[in-house]
């Protein structure tokens, strides 16, 4: 009985947490090897760092979904809570949809659009589709 | 199974829907360069239904199929009487129009304080029905392949029936079909709508697998890949397109042997196979031979 | 002395179906040789194979002792064989003059203009229409143009595939007059013809082809004497 | 307002000149082979990338790069012809179209493997400001491009109607079997036409790259789609039509972009292509290459 009550209380206190948005951020640096990036992933929930998640990182090319994906790697927890480190082996420079699969405290998937160049990666800002003008 | 295997298998299943959709039109004698558009219609329709209005995925998938069939019907109405090359170019134009329409759609709702919905070129995030309902990747994989097997079974059943015979006759000799009393235009519209629905079903599942879609997902690359899968896999049986997908995504992409060169290998394979096996690996003759062997 | 055209054991197939099943025949220098046979016997296939459009599966074709089997069509034209195809096949959107110029495409000499002049003398009606598109000509005129175009390559051997097909009787007679004239000018002619009555008047040697095989070879006299052939090709043949 | 309209038209004509050039090459192949070469743009891209590579490695003059661009496009074009068009000469037009797309994928990946950056600089044709006409301006490159398009169109017309090779090309268009029987080496004529079109494509690619002073992998798809569109608007298979179609497309795009935005610009272009194909197929398919 007490257990059930505790469970209920936990359930209701957890609800607002569950509804809070999980967000991710990426900071990458190109290693000495072509197209391999050292990436630091920051994951937060409702603005607070989210430690303890099992994070798998993959990537898709937006204009060839399903067929062109990168073998997902498991990210390792970094020094600061909410930070995770992973090595991404991409096939080419350009835009990738980085896919973060989260398990543990949350079961979710985040898609981050980043442009990978010869230094690192920046979030994609979309404007005109054509590179001209 | 590890995550990667599950995701590759899911992708193979998902892309098989659009490959089968291209196959259905090819055996009816039309090569569409635009099935990606209907795949996109399915993805957006189902995504809007589940993420914005809380419709359960199964119902949303049916809605997506309806939308895909309707779009394919409307595109087919003025284009199906065009021959070969002209039909190919018209469907390509139609699919590109659909893609640009996706870019123009900004339609969002506040859900839990977050704007959810298609946002033009920024894409459509948070199609999270699968996660909210606790479907594990393995479960989703089973769902995709279950539906795929159902579709293939339907194909196999159809090919044994009078409908299948009519379909192939339409592809080989539409004039003969007309003389035998087939309503060629009406029949082709029906086929186009069915192919649209099939592509849309694939799109609906894809949107929920990925949780995020954007207009660029549905560009010409996807459409021509689906054609290529059907053409290299073979036009003799519904297993042909599946074989095509398996070769490209399973063997070339999945094995990672050709890491970074896959498009070069696959492109060359398609070009060479089109010369030596114009109707694919599992063409009518091979299928006939196999059937005799198995019988 | 070997024949101008020697065909030995020629086999041509469409996929698995053999249309020619080992054809052997000769066309003598300076002769008009005629090939008879029912529809589907493989006559057009034979012509197309000699002209290089179809590739034989086996066998050999020699022109004046030289092996030409398997050569591409343009090389065969250069070697001295020109085919006047079935149903004429002129270039409909090009003028009569351009049709003739195209016929001389293999040649690089300076006598092309002169040859066109000579052909216009032989076919005055083509001269009248030299600026007109070939597609606007009548059937008989198109046939003449096709013959003239073939002659522009200065062939040693002229192949003609059913030149009288679909033409009015008067025009057919004119075409045969031209054939005789060409022969008198020294052109060797190998003719496929359904109209056996007309062919009997001009040809020196006959072959009969049935189901991809040569079943008869002989002179006009022998042909006329053969009971079976006479019934099949002369008895009911239209004049 | 009126100046905007005129300026837009100017910009449109400038853009349209490059579309016209692309469409002329596209039309040459379509008119003779009755085949759509989707690899047309990607082969041009190969030429531009080859030139960019030379430019980065040897800092060569922009006009020397013209030769490299044309050479690269022609080599890539030869590869496409041998693998996609020669084998399907008697076969299906669609098979050739799909095969040409397969090679497109190869070209795109090959280019990004060798030169992975998303954008490379290409040296400009001219340094200096656009030509000014009162409040209006026009880039000199646009004039060069437009004159090239017109000159090539004129030269091709001369070639088709005045030369021995032109006679052969028209014979092949008119009746391919008869052309073979007349002693014309049809496969060679087709190959040469294809290479000629690739060379024109290379010239177009160089003009475009040096006008925009950049190359990206998008250049391939962009060239194919714009060339295809302009060809269709010009009536599928007519050379003067291709030039007019290109200019019309450019002007249409410039105005729709100004009034409705970039997406609407592309939407309208595709809509036009769709409508032309769907509702006037007879008009589209009866034009011959002249």
mmCIF file with all atom_site columns, C-alpha atoms in Angstrom, chain A residues 35 92-93 115 118 128-132, chain D residues 109 116-117 212 216 219 222 262 265-266:
data_model
loop_
_atom_site.group_PDB
_atom_site.id
_atom_site.type_symbol
_atom_site.label_atom_id
_atom_site.label_alt_id
_atom_site.label_comp_id
_atom_site.label_asym_id
_atom_site.label_entity_id
_atom_site.label_seq_id
_atom_site.pdbx_PDB_ins_code
_atom_site.Cartn_x
_atom_site.Cartn_y
_atom_site.Cartn_z
_atom_site.occupancy
_atom_site.B_iso_or_equiv
_atom_site.pdbx_formal_charge
_atom_site.auth_seq_id
_atom_site.auth_comp_id
_atom_site.auth_asym_id
_atom_site.auth_atom_id
_atom_site.pdbx_PDB_model_num
ATOM 1  C CA . UNK A 1 35  ? 35.983 13.240 -41.808 1.00 0.00 ? 35  UNK A CA 1
ATOM 2  C CA . UNK A 1 92  ? 31.935 13.569 -46.449 1.00 0.00 ? 92  UNK A CA 1
ATOM 3  C CA . UNK A 1 93  ? 31.754 17.191 -45.473 1.00 0.00 ? 93  UNK A CA 1
ATOM 4  C CA . UNK A 1 115 ? 27.104 21.614 -41.168 1.00 0.00 ? 115 UNK A CA 1
ATOM 5  C CA . UNK A 1 118 ? 37.208 21.263 -42.279 1.00 0.00 ? 118 UNK A CA 1
ATOM 6  C CA . UNK A 1 128 ? 17.483 29.918 -49.812 1.00 0.00 ? 128 UNK A CA 1
ATOM 7  C CA . UNK A 1 129 ? 17.917 26.376 -51.007 1.00 0.00 ? 129 UNK A CA 1
ATOM 8  C CA . UNK A 1 130 ? 20.301 27.255 -53.794 1.00 0.00 ? 130 UNK A CA 1
ATOM 9  C CA . UNK A 1 131 ? 23.815 28.229 -52.829 1.00 0.00 ? 131 UNK A CA 1
ATOM 10 C CA . UNK A 1 132 ? 23.798 31.118 -55.270 1.00 0.00 ? 132 UNK A CA 1
ATOM 11 C CA . UNK D 2 109 ? 30.588 11.143 -54.808 1.00 0.00 ? 109 UNK D CA 1
ATOM 12 C CA . UNK D 2 116 ? 35.388 17.612 -49.883 1.00 0.00 ? 116 UNK D CA 1
ATOM 13 C CA . UNK D 2 117 ? 34.743 21.273 -49.152 1.00 0.00 ? 117 UNK D CA 1
ATOM 14 C CA . UNK D 2 212 ? 29.394 33.271 -59.778 1.00 0.00 ? 212 UNK D CA 1
ATOM 15 C CA . UNK D 2 216 ? 29.652 23.528 -55.308 1.00 0.00 ? 216 UNK D CA 1
ATOM 16 C CA . UNK D 2 219 ? 26.144 22.663 -59.694 1.00 0.00 ? 219 UNK D CA 1
ATOM 17 C CA . UNK D 2 222 ? 21.247 22.656 -60.821 1.00 0.00 ? 222 UNK D CA 1
ATOM 18 C CA . UNK D 2 262 ? 12.735 31.790 -53.878 1.00 0.00 ? 262 UNK D CA 1
ATOM 19 C CA . UNK D 2 265 ? 10.264 30.802 -58.039 1.00 0.00 ? 265 UNK D CA 1
ATOM 20 C CA . UNK D 2 266 ? 11.122 27.097 -58.224 1.00 0.00 ? 266 UNK D CA 1
#
